[in-house]
Amino acid sequence: MSTDIFFYLFAAITAGSALAVVLCKNTVAAALSLLVSLVGVAALFILLDAFLLAALMVFVYAGAVVALFLFIVMLIDTYGGTRKPFKKGTIVASGFALALLVTGLATLAQRGALATPEFAGNAAPLVPVGASLRAYGEQLFTTYLLPVQIVGFLLLIAMLGVIVLSKKFEGLEDVK
Amino acid sequence: MAVIQVERKPLSLLERTYIPQIVGGLRTTLRHFFKPNVTLQYPEQRPEISKNYRGVPTLVMDPNGREKCVSCQLCEFVCPPKAIRITPGEIAADSPNAHVEKAPQAFDIDMLRCIYCGLCQEVCPEEAIWLQNQFSMSGYTRAEMVNNKAKLYELGGTLPDPHLKWDHKKAAAEHGNGH
Amino acid sequence: MDFSFYFDLPLWLRLVLQGTAVILVLFPIAAACSMAERKISAWLQGRPGPNRTLPPLLAWVPGIWVLQKLGIFQLAADGGKFVFKEDPVPGHVNKLYFIAAPILAMIPALTTVVVVPFGAYLDSAGKIVPLVLANVDIGLLAVFAVSSLGVYAVILAGWASNSKYPFLGGVRASAQLISYELSMTLSVLPVFLWINAPGGQGTLSLFDVVQFQSQPGFWGGAWFVFTMPLSAFIFLVALFAETNRQPFDMPESESDLVGGFHTEYGAFKWSLFFVAEYCHMVIGSAVFILLFFGGWNPLPWVTLTDTVQALAHIIPVATHPLFMGILGISIFLVKICFSIFFFMWVRWTLPRFRYDQVMNIGWKQLLPLSIANLIAYTIGIALLQK
């Protein structure tokens, strides 16, 4: 099946470039690997018939977010300091991530395959939410309205935080 | 000098959008789009050269076709970059110009050295060397860039100057009231 | 005439043929744009422009001076020069990314055309069918998504060149393109809000936009530029910024950055950047025309179908799919050509903005304006379509 070949191809590209994001010493190369990885994810979405999600993925993440990453990387000093690479927090976090990964892989090995989702009455084939604009919009404004609002609120808070951190409020007493 | 403080008018809302100005600019450029070109198609069309233009130095003849240069070598002497090289020569006794003092046997101007200063023209007692309207001097070799006598006369042509100094001198000598 | 033999070909062969056709059409169009740029610049400045090149072998052909005066052979000579001249890679650059950047510039430039419809015809059942390589219902989003990847070529070229001017060009490009993408996206939302009436299937297809502008009646036949002039204006300004055209050509800005992001490039790699830029211009103009200027409809309130049916009284073959398709493509191309001319016209009218002005216009003027525009039209459309 050609779809399978494409799946393995794009999965390999996605996973490989994701690994490169972490391992690359050069920050620009790492950011570009992230770009490749995101495009790979978009390709996987296309294989799942989720064209809308794929386009959004490329438009928002690959098109804008990574460009901003690169912008920041180019502006800051990329050589880094003499910071110790492994601090206590880093080690704990990576240990935790490793444990999660091992658990996941162990579960997969135990089951032999990823479970196919079971549908009630397995009647009509599931319409992918990301395929059409209408389905996507409906889900966004009905089922997932609360998460969307929460994430939006989180972004707003983050933006306010950035403004507070980056602006100097010398003239304003009440902010201090 | 009186200083006049001009009150700068605040821009109106329409002016701050720049759109009327942009449209005006577009109209101006479009007008130029339809105007005839001002370019001169150079090698075919030549620009009008002013009479005062001082280009390549040339040698000129008088209206009777006599070369005016008498190879006094003053230009060679004055030339700052030493671009002029003259070999003086005698005029044959049977020549109609035998009454003229001398004529150059060879006259070379190295245009790779010439700086177009015009001192040769300034110094010439015979008004034989002129910086004329020739402005484009090019060649494929160094040798081509040296103007020899034939080339110099070809470039120079005839000077329509009715004051024939040597003929007057000859006539005066024949009539016995020379200076 | 029957074209079913084409649709009987295997899918991969059709895809290869269509892909080759895209390259074979877009490359010459981009090249022609570069010559048009030179000629139009010249005419706007009262010069004749390149008008001398003529291969001696062709000099005997009568009437060939027309092509000579239009600089067609100059174009061929320039193209040949770009291919054959030495293509040096400076010693201080990051070789991999330096070579990858122009290739990366070409990919989005050639890919976006796939979802852009460029004509339509009536099939035997009287149904209107778009001429498009991939008729997907996320059309516009796909154009935006893929063309937004074009910025990486500029950033990468600037960064890989490893010298100061290209680097500044790359940094400017990244900030500028992101800034104007926002206004651009927001400015087209009213169009799609209007098209996607409640209860509809929901579409972002550019073909549906044109069909919406070809309805009968006064409001049905009105192009969106009449009903949404502000959206069209914002989209146009953002398009200028997105395609790095004057007065927004910050990444190049030869007066302060030498050549901007392509300072270190030469020969074929440099020409690829330019082909990509002109491709972006062509595709951007095409999208602008599809959205706001009625696509392949010849005049507002006069649709292509009407024209063909009126022509059918004079020429019987007018309703043939082939004739109608070619007519539609020609009308669309004429509009694109005028749009390209407008790009060049503006180039020689407006001075280049300063970088802070570009950022101010983008964030402090265009973005609030497009948000206000969106809100106003949302309320208006909600009231109208209730």
XYZ file of C-alpha atoms in Angstrom:
741
model
C 0.000 0.000 0.000
C 1.379 3.329 -1.001
C -0.323 5.001 1.966
C 1.679 2.781 4.287
C 4.911 3.673 2.550
C 4.075 7.354 2.847
C 3.129 6.890 6.484
C 6.443 5.277 7.332
C 8.317 7.863 5.281
C 6.681 10.847 6.955
C 6.744 9.210 10.370
C 10.478 8.654 9.993
C 10.979 12.253 8.850
C 8.897 13.593 11.726
C 10.545 11.494 14.394
C 14.039 11.936 12.981
C 13.813 15.693 12.734
C 12.184 15.869 16.166
C 15.237 14.073 17.491
C 17.437 16.515 15.620
C 15.682 19.436 17.346
C 16.954 18.128 20.665
C 20.364 16.974 19.558
C 21.465 19.809 17.271
C 24.063 22.078 18.846
C 23.351 24.802 16.319
C 20.159 26.590 17.322
C 19.237 27.597 13.781
C 19.630 24.012 12.618
C 17.466 22.906 15.540
C 14.750 25.402 14.628
C 14.843 24.227 11.020
C 14.556 20.623 12.177
C 11.482 21.680 14.121
C 10.117 23.124 10.884
C 10.713 19.845 9.045
C 9.128 17.947 11.893
C 6.000 20.128 11.811
C 5.694 19.738 8.064
C 6.012 15.989 8.588
C 3.164 16.107 11.112
C 1.106 18.045 8.571
C 1.823 15.339 5.999
C 0.643 12.704 8.491
C -2.560 14.710 8.940
C -3.053 14.636 5.184
C -2.679 10.855 5.228
C -5.478 10.851 7.814
C -7.656 12.937 5.451
C -7.496 15.868 7.857
C -6.643 18.461 5.232
C -7.819 21.397 7.268
C -5.669 20.447 10.231
C -2.715 19.934 7.919
C -3.129 23.371 6.377
C -3.558 24.976 9.787
C -0.495 23.137 11.048
C 1.616 24.466 8.199
C 0.093 27.941 8.321
C 0.304 28.578 12.042
C 3.160 26.443 13.327
C 5.445 25.953 10.368
C 4.663 29.312 8.757
C 4.608 31.664 11.697
C 5.761 30.128 14.973
C 9.021 28.682 13.701
C 9.693 31.899 11.813
C 9.380 33.705 15.145
C 11.700 31.150 16.743
C 14.262 31.828 14.060
C 13.784 35.551 14.500
C 14.500 35.256 18.215
C 17.384 32.832 17.701
C 18.993 35.254 15.277
C 18.598 38.189 17.636
C 19.979 36.559 20.768
C 23.467 35.307 21.382
C 23.360 31.690 20.316
C 26.705 30.680 21.724
C 25.315 30.343 25.196
C 27.151 30.742 28.452
C 29.154 28.420 30.643
C 26.048 27.030 32.250
C 26.222 23.467 33.463
C 24.242 21.316 31.023
C 22.731 19.105 33.714
C 21.089 20.735 36.667
C 19.112 18.907 39.259
C 15.775 19.987 37.781
C 16.797 18.922 34.288
C 17.819 15.472 35.468
C 14.569 14.946 37.374
C 12.487 16.129 34.424
C 14.314 13.984 31.906
C 14.044 10.973 34.215
C 10.309 11.557 34.438
C 10.012 11.871 30.641
C 12.046 8.704 30.179
C 9.797 6.832 32.598
C 6.730 7.993 30.640
C 8.267 6.886 27.369
C 9.243 3.485 28.747
C 5.745 2.993 30.160
C 4.206 3.848 26.822
C 6.492 1.548 24.887
C 5.969 -1.249 27.388
C 2.205 -0.924 27.023
C 2.545 -1.003 23.290
C 4.739 -4.084 23.434
C 2.325 -5.801 25.775
C -0.717 -5.136 23.605
C 1.070 -5.786 20.366
C -0.716 -2.995 18.519
C -2.442 0.289 19.103
C -6.053 -0.375 19.960
C -8.520 0.602 17.276
C -11.205 2.805 18.736
C -14.553 1.086 19.050
C -17.624 2.840 17.804
C -21.054 2.469 19.282
C -22.874 0.122 16.941
C -19.961 0.609 14.474
C -22.410 1.981 11.920
C -21.311 5.068 9.975
C -17.569 5.567 9.508
C -16.211 8.288 11.673
C -15.931 11.623 9.833
C -12.570 13.117 10.655
C -13.060 16.363 12.473
C -10.108 17.965 10.783
C -11.275 17.146 7.274
C -13.905 19.762 6.651
C -14.228 23.284 7.828
C -17.778 22.737 8.995
C -17.049 19.709 11.161
C -14.001 21.409 12.605
C -15.892 24.586 13.419
C -18.776 22.738 14.960
C -16.528 20.698 17.223
C -14.577 23.814 18.147
C -17.665 25.721 19.221
C -19.577 22.866 20.864
C -17.604 19.963 22.299
C -14.272 21.691 22.759
C -15.485 25.192 23.550
C -14.176 25.173 27.122
C -10.645 23.971 26.299
C -10.434 26.503 23.500
C -11.470 29.311 25.823
C -9.063 28.164 28.516
C -6.158 27.979 26.092
C -7.057 31.385 24.744
C -7.137 32.799 28.247
C -3.771 31.216 28.981
C -2.311 32.870 25.900
C -3.751 36.205 26.952
C -2.133 35.864 30.379
C 1.166 34.930 28.770
C 0.961 37.955 26.514
C 0.241 40.261 29.442
C 3.167 38.684 31.269
C 5.460 39.418 28.383
C 4.312 43.009 28.263
C 4.904 43.440 31.993
C 8.341 41.830 31.760
C 9.552 43.665 28.693
C 8.186 47.158 29.282
C 9.715 49.520 31.756
C 7.113 51.056 34.055
C 9.237 53.709 35.689
C 6.638 56.440 35.439
C 3.823 54.371 36.860
C 3.836 54.065 40.618
C 0.859 51.750 40.939
C 2.396 49.060 38.765
C 5.414 48.875 41.029
C 17.143 87.998 7.065
C 13.777 87.721 8.584
C 12.796 84.318 9.883
C 9.202 83.431 9.186
C 7.752 80.728 11.378
C 5.288 78.871 9.213
C 2.529 77.160 11.104
C 2.487 73.508 10.075
C -1.067 72.560 9.391
C -2.223 69.339 11.046
C -2.974 66.626 8.497
C -6.578 65.807 7.912
C -7.786 62.245 8.294
C -7.820 61.714 4.551
C -4.301 63.040 4.253
C -3.105 60.763 7.028
C -4.235 57.709 5.086
C -1.896 58.904 2.291
C -4.345 57.528 -0.238
C -5.073 60.780 -2.141
C -1.340 61.452 -2.295
C -0.627 57.952 -3.542
C -3.317 58.266 -6.186
C -1.852 61.604 -7.239
C 1.586 60.028 -7.474
C 0.225 57.164 -9.517
C -1.369 59.650 -11.878
C 1.950 61.467 -12.300
C 3.869 58.284 -13.047
C 1.182 57.104 -15.452
C 1.462 60.380 -17.323
C 5.162 59.710 -17.716
C 4.362 56.199 -18.910
C 2.622 57.625 -21.967
C 5.084 60.435 -22.621
C 7.600 59.944 -25.439
C 11.006 58.671 -24.393
C 13.782 61.156 -23.871
C 16.568 58.674 -24.550
C 18.983 59.265 -27.400
C 19.735 56.058 -29.339
C 23.422 56.805 -29.030
C 25.532 55.315 -31.748
C 22.862 56.121 -34.354
C 21.731 59.432 -32.893
C 24.448 61.788 -31.762
C 23.941 64.455 -29.154
C 24.255 68.107 -30.114
C 27.745 69.151 -29.075
C 28.263 72.696 -27.943
C 30.693 74.844 -29.964
C 32.643 75.425 -26.788
C 33.214 71.747 -26.249
C 36.836 70.773 -25.933
C 37.329 67.179 -26.906
C 40.084 65.378 -28.725
C 42.884 67.685 -29.954
C 43.041 67.799 -33.765
C 45.046 69.523 -36.470
C 43.341 71.824 -38.947
C 44.011 73.105 -42.466
C 43.445 76.595 -43.736
C 40.804 77.280 -46.445
C 43.414 76.710 -49.177
C 44.098 73.210 -47.894
C 47.488 74.037 -46.413
C 48.347 72.470 -43.115
C 48.560 75.257 -40.598
C 51.076 73.579 -38.319
C 54.601 74.814 -38.802
C 56.070 72.237 -36.368
C 57.354 74.843 -33.956
C 57.002 72.155 -31.257
C 55.628 74.612 -28.711
C 52.695 72.271 -28.064
C 55.050 69.356 -27.594
C 57.006 71.461 -25.161
C 53.988 72.659 -23.175
C 52.082 69.397 -23.095
C 51.916 68.416 -19.385
C 51.641 64.637 -19.876
C 54.001 64.671 -22.862
C 51.376 63.197 -25.135
C 52.534 65.047 -28.289
C 55.475 63.899 -30.373
C 56.432 65.969 -33.425
C 59.045 65.239 -36.040
C 59.654 68.550 -37.892
C 60.195 68.461 -41.603
C 61.124 70.782 -44.446
C 58.725 71.870 -47.154
C 59.902 70.995 -50.651
C 61.026 74.015 -52.700
C 58.627 73.257 -55.533
C 55.623 73.089 -53.239
C 53.082 75.915 -53.489
C 53.569 76.289 -49.758
C 57.293 76.745 -49.995
C 57.019 80.213 -48.489
C 55.849 78.692 -45.203
C 58.547 78.109 -42.691
C 58.189 74.373 -41.971
C 55.672 71.560 -41.752
C 55.544 68.522 -39.506
C 56.856 65.320 -40.987
C 55.091 63.301 -38.302
C 52.677 64.443 -35.639
C 51.526 61.928 -33.024
C 49.196 62.563 -30.108
C 48.996 59.684 -27.691
C 45.382 59.761 -26.527
C 46.169 57.389 -23.697
C 48.277 60.192 -22.204
C 46.336 63.266 -23.288
C 44.501 64.941 -20.423
C 42.432 67.286 -22.610
C 43.882 70.317 -20.842
C 43.883 72.424 -23.999
C 47.313 73.943 -23.362
C 48.438 72.918 -26.867
C 45.622 74.929 -28.390
C 46.392 77.790 -26.049
C 50.048 77.903 -26.941
C 49.825 77.340 -30.705
C 50.967 80.523 -32.527
C 49.490 79.302 -35.806
C 46.055 78.274 -34.453
C 46.759 74.898 -35.980
C 45.784 72.634 -33.110
C 42.216 72.690 -31.866
C 40.294 70.771 -29.222
C 37.139 70.013 -31.128
C 33.791 68.269 -30.593
C 35.129 64.724 -30.944
C 34.240 63.206 -27.546
C 34.500 59.485 -28.041
C 37.955 58.014 -28.467
C 38.274 54.261 -28.377
C 40.395 51.487 -29.824
C 41.280 47.858 -29.368
C 45.053 48.316 -28.982
C 47.412 50.881 -27.533
C 48.737 51.637 -30.991
C 45.225 52.467 -32.169
C 44.948 55.068 -29.445
C 47.825 57.116 -30.896
C 46.509 59.614 -33.419
C 48.978 60.113 -36.245
C 49.104 63.080 -38.568
C 46.655 61.722 -41.150
C 44.137 60.875 -38.436
C 44.550 64.269 -36.824
C 43.807 66.110 -40.066
C 40.909 63.801 -40.773
C 39.431 64.644 -37.396
C 40.269 68.302 -37.638
C 39.151 69.309 -41.090
C 39.429 72.875 -42.312
C 39.366 75.988 -40.212
C 37.286 78.592 -42.075
C 39.636 81.379 -41.152
C 40.095 84.027 -43.885
C 43.172 85.431 -42.224
C 45.868 83.796 -44.391
C 48.935 84.933 -42.508
C 51.631 83.258 -44.660
C 50.088 84.385 -47.955
C 49.970 87.970 -46.687
C 53.586 87.656 -45.637
C 54.610 86.292 -49.030
C 52.732 89.017 -50.881
C 54.279 91.662 -48.689
C 57.748 90.284 -49.344
C 57.107 90.276 -53.103
C 55.823 93.859 -53.070
C 58.783 94.977 -51.075
C 57.059 96.430 -48.078
C 57.615 93.605 -45.728
C 57.592 94.100 -42.059
C -13.302 16.646 -29.341
C -12.903 14.340 -26.416
C -10.411 14.557 -23.610
C -11.335 11.350 -21.862
C -8.070 9.785 -23.029
C -6.298 12.160 -20.663
C -8.377 11.099 -17.703
C -7.749 7.450 -18.588
C -4.029 7.897 -18.004
C -2.656 6.519 -14.750
C -2.813 8.974 -11.875
C 0.935 9.240 -11.387
C 1.464 10.099 -15.059
C -1.202 12.783 -14.902
C 0.376 14.213 -11.777
C 3.807 14.263 -13.415
C 2.346 15.925 -16.524
C 0.495 18.527 -14.506
C 3.549 19.229 -12.353
C 5.709 19.663 -15.428
C 3.067 21.948 -16.911
C 3.145 24.098 -13.782
C 6.890 24.520 -14.019
C 6.807 25.076 -17.771
C 4.140 27.767 -17.439
C 5.248 29.516 -14.262
C 8.937 29.742 -15.109
C 8.404 31.615 -18.390
C 5.741 33.804 -16.777
C 8.195 34.724 -14.051
C 10.869 35.383 -16.648
C 8.462 37.489 -18.689
C 7.657 39.406 -15.517
C 11.328 40.231 -15.064
C 11.442 41.661 -18.585
C 8.125 43.440 -18.046
C 9.621 44.908 -14.906
C 12.549 46.298 -16.878
C 10.427 47.618 -19.710
C 7.755 49.154 -17.506
C 10.388 50.711 -15.272
C 11.952 52.173 -18.381
C 8.723 53.509 -19.827
C 7.710 55.056 -16.531
C 11.054 56.843 -16.487
C 10.923 57.994 -20.110
C 13.481 55.465 -21.348
C 13.080 52.785 -24.012
C 14.542 49.958 -21.930
C 16.456 46.990 -23.378
C 15.755 47.112 -27.122
C 18.900 46.061 -28.976
C 19.624 42.393 -28.440
C 18.963 40.365 -31.582
C 20.621 37.096 -32.583
C 22.241 37.714 -35.980
C 20.744 34.435 -37.203
C 17.251 35.834 -36.825
C 17.891 39.307 -38.175
C 16.429 38.474 -41.608
C 12.964 37.635 -40.239
C 10.591 40.439 -41.258
C 8.901 42.146 -38.365
C 11.309 40.713 -35.830
C 12.231 44.222 -34.747
C 9.009 44.245 -32.726
C 10.354 41.443 -30.540
C 13.739 43.126 -30.521
C 12.251 46.395 -29.296
C 10.326 44.514 -26.622
C 13.569 43.006 -25.364
C 12.507 39.384 -25.825
C 15.996 38.325 -26.883
C 17.531 40.250 -24.025
C 15.412 38.085 -21.761
C 16.687 34.924 -23.448
C 20.254 36.163 -23.225
C 19.888 36.976 -19.530
C 18.332 33.591 -18.864
C 21.154 31.859 -20.671
C 23.693 33.893 -18.776
C 22.206 32.906 -15.427
C 22.417 29.244 -16.335
C 25.893 29.204 -17.792
C 27.897 31.735 -15.830
C 30.142 30.656 -13.008
C 28.237 30.156 -9.794
C 30.635 30.803 -6.965
C 29.906 29.875 -3.377
C 31.696 32.297 -1.052
C 34.131 30.694 1.344
C 32.573 31.995 4.537
C 29.031 30.724 4.056
C 27.272 27.747 5.542
C 27.301 25.679 2.362
C 24.364 23.356 2.975
C 21.875 26.052 3.909
C 23.329 28.477 1.383
C 22.525 26.085 -1.448
C 19.262 24.907 0.111
C 17.824 28.437 0.424
C 17.093 29.150 -3.271
C 15.641 25.664 -3.693
C 13.470 26.253 -0.658
C 12.346 29.530 -2.230
C 11.123 27.723 -5.326
C 9.069 25.051 -3.535
C 6.277 27.241 -2.085
C 6.356 29.467 -5.151
C 5.573 26.555 -7.454
C 3.325 24.670 -5.042
C 0.716 27.322 -4.307
C -0.467 27.436 -7.912
C -1.887 23.940 -7.468
C -4.939 25.110 -5.537
C -5.505 28.310 -7.521
C -8.289 27.955 -10.105
C -7.605 29.828 -13.314
C -10.705 29.274 -15.392
C -13.953 27.379 -15.708
C -16.030 25.647 -18.337
C -19.520 24.237 -18.703
C -19.559 20.480 -19.005
C -22.080 18.639 -21.160
C -24.591 18.690 -18.324
C -24.423 22.477 -18.143
C -22.642 22.404 -14.813
C -19.743 24.791 -14.303
C -16.451 23.041 -13.632
C -13.304 24.805 -12.415
C -9.968 24.520 -14.171
C -7.711 23.817 -11.240
C -5.028 21.281 -10.497
C -6.401 20.335 -7.074
C -9.906 21.459 -6.226
C -9.792 21.294 -2.456
C -12.284 23.086 -0.247
C -9.521 24.586 1.901
C -8.131 26.400 -1.162
C -7.264 29.759 0.322
C -5.922 28.293 3.556
C -3.642 26.055 1.518
C -2.335 29.061 -0.420
C -1.669 30.973 2.772
C -0.129 27.952 4.478
C 2.283 27.054 1.711
C 3.231 30.595 0.777
C 3.971 31.361 4.427
C 6.814 28.851 4.097
C 8.431 31.171 1.568
C 9.850 33.285 4.379
C 12.263 30.509 5.347
C 14.110 30.824 2.081
C 14.809 34.481 2.853
C 15.710 33.852 6.486
C 17.906 30.927 5.570
C 19.631 32.798 2.762
C 20.301 35.699 5.092
C 21.595 33.504 7.855
C 23.624 31.069 5.740
C 25.372 33.928 3.932
C 27.151 34.609 7.206
C 27.636 38.290 6.565
C 25.986 41.347 7.998
C 23.756 42.769 5.260
C 22.132 39.493 4.272
C 21.613 38.731 7.930
C 19.788 42.004 8.492
C 17.716 41.290 5.404
C 16.765 37.880 6.753
C 15.802 39.224 10.169
C 13.723 41.967 8.586
C 11.998 39.481 6.303
C 10.984 37.209 9.162
C 9.459 40.045 11.195
C 7.791 41.729 8.258
C 6.176 38.669 6.736
C 4.712 37.547 10.044
C 3.368 41.030 10.765
C 1.500 41.370 7.512
C 0.251 37.784 7.381
C -2.115 38.673 10.235
C -3.788 41.584 8.455
C -3.927 39.604 5.246
C -5.750 36.699 6.848
C -8.108 38.955 8.771
C -8.934 40.970 5.663
C -10.247 37.962 3.722
C -12.373 36.636 6.581
C -15.386 38.897 5.752
C -15.426 37.428 2.244
C -15.707 33.909 3.568
C -18.141 34.923 6.287
C -20.428 36.174 3.570
C -20.022 33.130 1.346
C -20.522 30.586 4.094
C -24.150 31.341 4.860
C -25.592 29.505 7.861
C -26.542 25.932 7.039
C -24.059 25.695 4.161
C -21.331 23.120 3.867
C -18.560 25.517 4.770
C -15.848 26.249 2.244
C -12.595 28.102 1.762
C -12.425 27.276 -1.912
C -11.385 30.061 -4.241
C -13.638 28.632 -6.950
C -16.665 29.099 -4.696
C -15.636 32.721 -4.138
C -15.726 33.350 -7.876
C -19.026 31.487 -8.231
C -20.447 33.643 -5.486
C -19.472 36.717 -7.482
C -21.121 35.337 -10.640
C -24.655 35.130 -9.352
C -27.483 36.913 -11.119
C -28.823 40.153 -9.720
C -27.273 43.374 -8.564
C -25.801 42.043 -5.321
C -25.004 38.633 -6.753
C -22.916 39.965 -9.609
C -21.068 42.600 -7.636
C -17.406 41.863 -7.190
C -16.237 41.889 -3.611
C -14.115 44.938 -4.277
C -17.366 46.917 -4.479
C -18.974 45.396 -1.426
C -15.803 45.168 0.688
C -13.416 47.869 -0.526
C -11.599 48.100 2.784
C -10.891 44.367 2.824
C -9.564 44.602 -0.705
C -7.349 47.525 0.224
C -5.922 45.816 3.306
C -5.343 42.636 1.348
C -3.559 44.569 -1.374
C -1.276 46.383 1.051
C -0.493 43.149 2.873
C 0.138 41.481 -0.484
C 2.727 44.117 -1.316
C 4.417 43.431 1.999
C 4.199 39.664 1.674
C 5.730 39.621 -1.786
C 8.500 42.018 -0.672
C 7.601 44.550 -3.316
C 8.276 48.250 -3.052
C 7.419 50.149 -0.958
C 7.813 47.199 1.452
C 10.977 45.605 0.071
C 12.760 45.720 3.408
C 14.596 42.384 3.020
C 16.260 43.634 -0.163
C 16.388 47.363 0.337
C 19.398 47.963 -1.862
C 19.875 51.520 -0.635
C 20.782 50.451 2.880
C 21.457 46.701 2.707
C 23.399 46.398 -0.593
C 21.266 43.526 -1.864
C 19.634 42.340 1.333
C 19.274 38.624 1.781
C 20.725 37.779 -1.632
C 23.851 39.933 -1.399
C 26.135 36.900 -1.437
C 24.252 35.105 -4.198
C 25.006 35.100 -7.875
C 24.148 33.446 -11.153
C 21.565 30.690 -11.127
C 20.891 30.674 -7.405
C 20.179 34.394 -7.480
C 17.862 34.003 -10.433
C 15.922 31.313 -8.555
C 15.166 33.865 -5.835
C 13.810 36.184 -8.471
C 11.733 33.556 -10.199
C 10.294 32.722 -6.775
C 9.533 36.373 -6.084
C 7.724 36.810 -9.382
C 5.862 33.528 -8.869
C 4.683 34.866 -5.524
C 3.580 38.043 -7.269
C 1.662 36.109 -9.897
C -0.015 33.803 -7.389
C -0.726 36.692 -5.022
C -2.302 38.693 -7.844
C -4.298 35.629 -8.875
C -5.666 35.166 -5.369
C -6.427 38.872 -5.090
C -8.329 38.801 -8.375
C -10.210 35.641 -7.455
C -11.221 37.090 -4.120
C -12.075 40.654 -5.025
C -12.153 41.073 -8.799
C -14.407 38.290 -9.963
C -11.770 35.853 -11.220
C -12.414 34.959 -14.844
C -15.616 36.984 -15.179
C -14.919 39.677 -17.760
C -16.793 42.549 -16.112
C -18.744 43.061 -12.924
C -22.321 41.813 -13.406
C -21.199 40.068 -16.624
C -20.225 36.479 -15.934
C -18.181 34.199 -18.123
C -21.194 31.946 -18.676
C -23.289 34.900 -19.847
C -20.512 36.021 -22.179
C -20.139 32.597 -23.697
C -23.873 32.218 -24.168
C -24.055 35.644 -25.792
C -21.122 34.773 -28.023
C -22.808 31.519 -28.993
C -25.230 33.512 -31.112
C -22.320 34.761 -33.201
C -19.847 31.871 -32.996
C -21.500 28.496 -32.465
C -18.411 26.894 -30.895
C -18.405 29.389 -28.018
C -20.032 27.008 -25.554
C -17.492 24.301 -26.287
C -15.562 23.522 -23.079
C -12.232 24.153 -24.785
C -13.225 27.595 -26.084
C -14.782 28.590 -22.807
C -11.797 27.353 -20.834
C -9.345 29.279 -22.986
C -11.517 32.402 -22.857
C -11.727 32.172 -19.073
C -7.979 31.673 -18.716
C -7.291 34.596 -21.074
C -9.539 36.957 -19.130
C -7.938 35.823 -15.910
C -4.440 36.297 -17.353
C -5.290 39.790 -18.577
C -6.385 40.698 -15.075
C -3.216 39.194 -13.614
C -1.124 41.158 -16.099
C -2.796 44.367 -15.076
C -2.218 43.501 -11.451
C 1.479 42.857 -12.125
C 1.618 46.159 -13.973
C 0.086 47.787 -10.913
C 2.828 46.286 -8.742
C 5.456 47.830 -10.997
C 3.577 51.089 -11.320
C 3.490 51.450 -7.547
C 7.155 50.541 -7.380
C 8.095 53.653 -9.356
C 5.610 55.884 -7.552
C 6.171 55.337 -3.858
C 9.429 55.677 -1.972
C 10.510 52.797 0.219
C 9.305 52.909 3.812
C 11.721 52.943 6.679
C 11.722 49.759 8.727
C 10.052 51.293 11.777
C 7.381 52.733 9.478
C 6.771 49.288 8.028
C 6.298 47.862 11.500
C 4.094 50.784 12.569
C 1.872 50.448 9.529
C 1.622 46.720 9.999
C 0.862 46.552 13.694
C -0.591 49.921 14.617
C -2.621 50.759 11.550
C -3.332 47.820 9.286
C -4.009 45.265 12.024
C -6.503 47.382 14.025
C -8.091 48.433 10.763
C -8.535 44.858 9.628
C -9.910 43.816 13.027
C -12.392 46.703 12.952
C -13.274 45.783 9.379
C -13.854 42.171 10.407
C -16.065 43.116 13.342
C -18.090 45.577 11.286
C -18.674 43.081 8.506
C -19.432 40.276 10.958
C -22.216 42.346 12.494
C -23.433 43.461 9.089
C -23.440 39.956 7.647
C -25.115 38.540 10.740
C -27.905 41.094 10.363
C -28.229 40.535 6.613
C -28.236 36.767 6.656
C -30.515 36.361 9.655
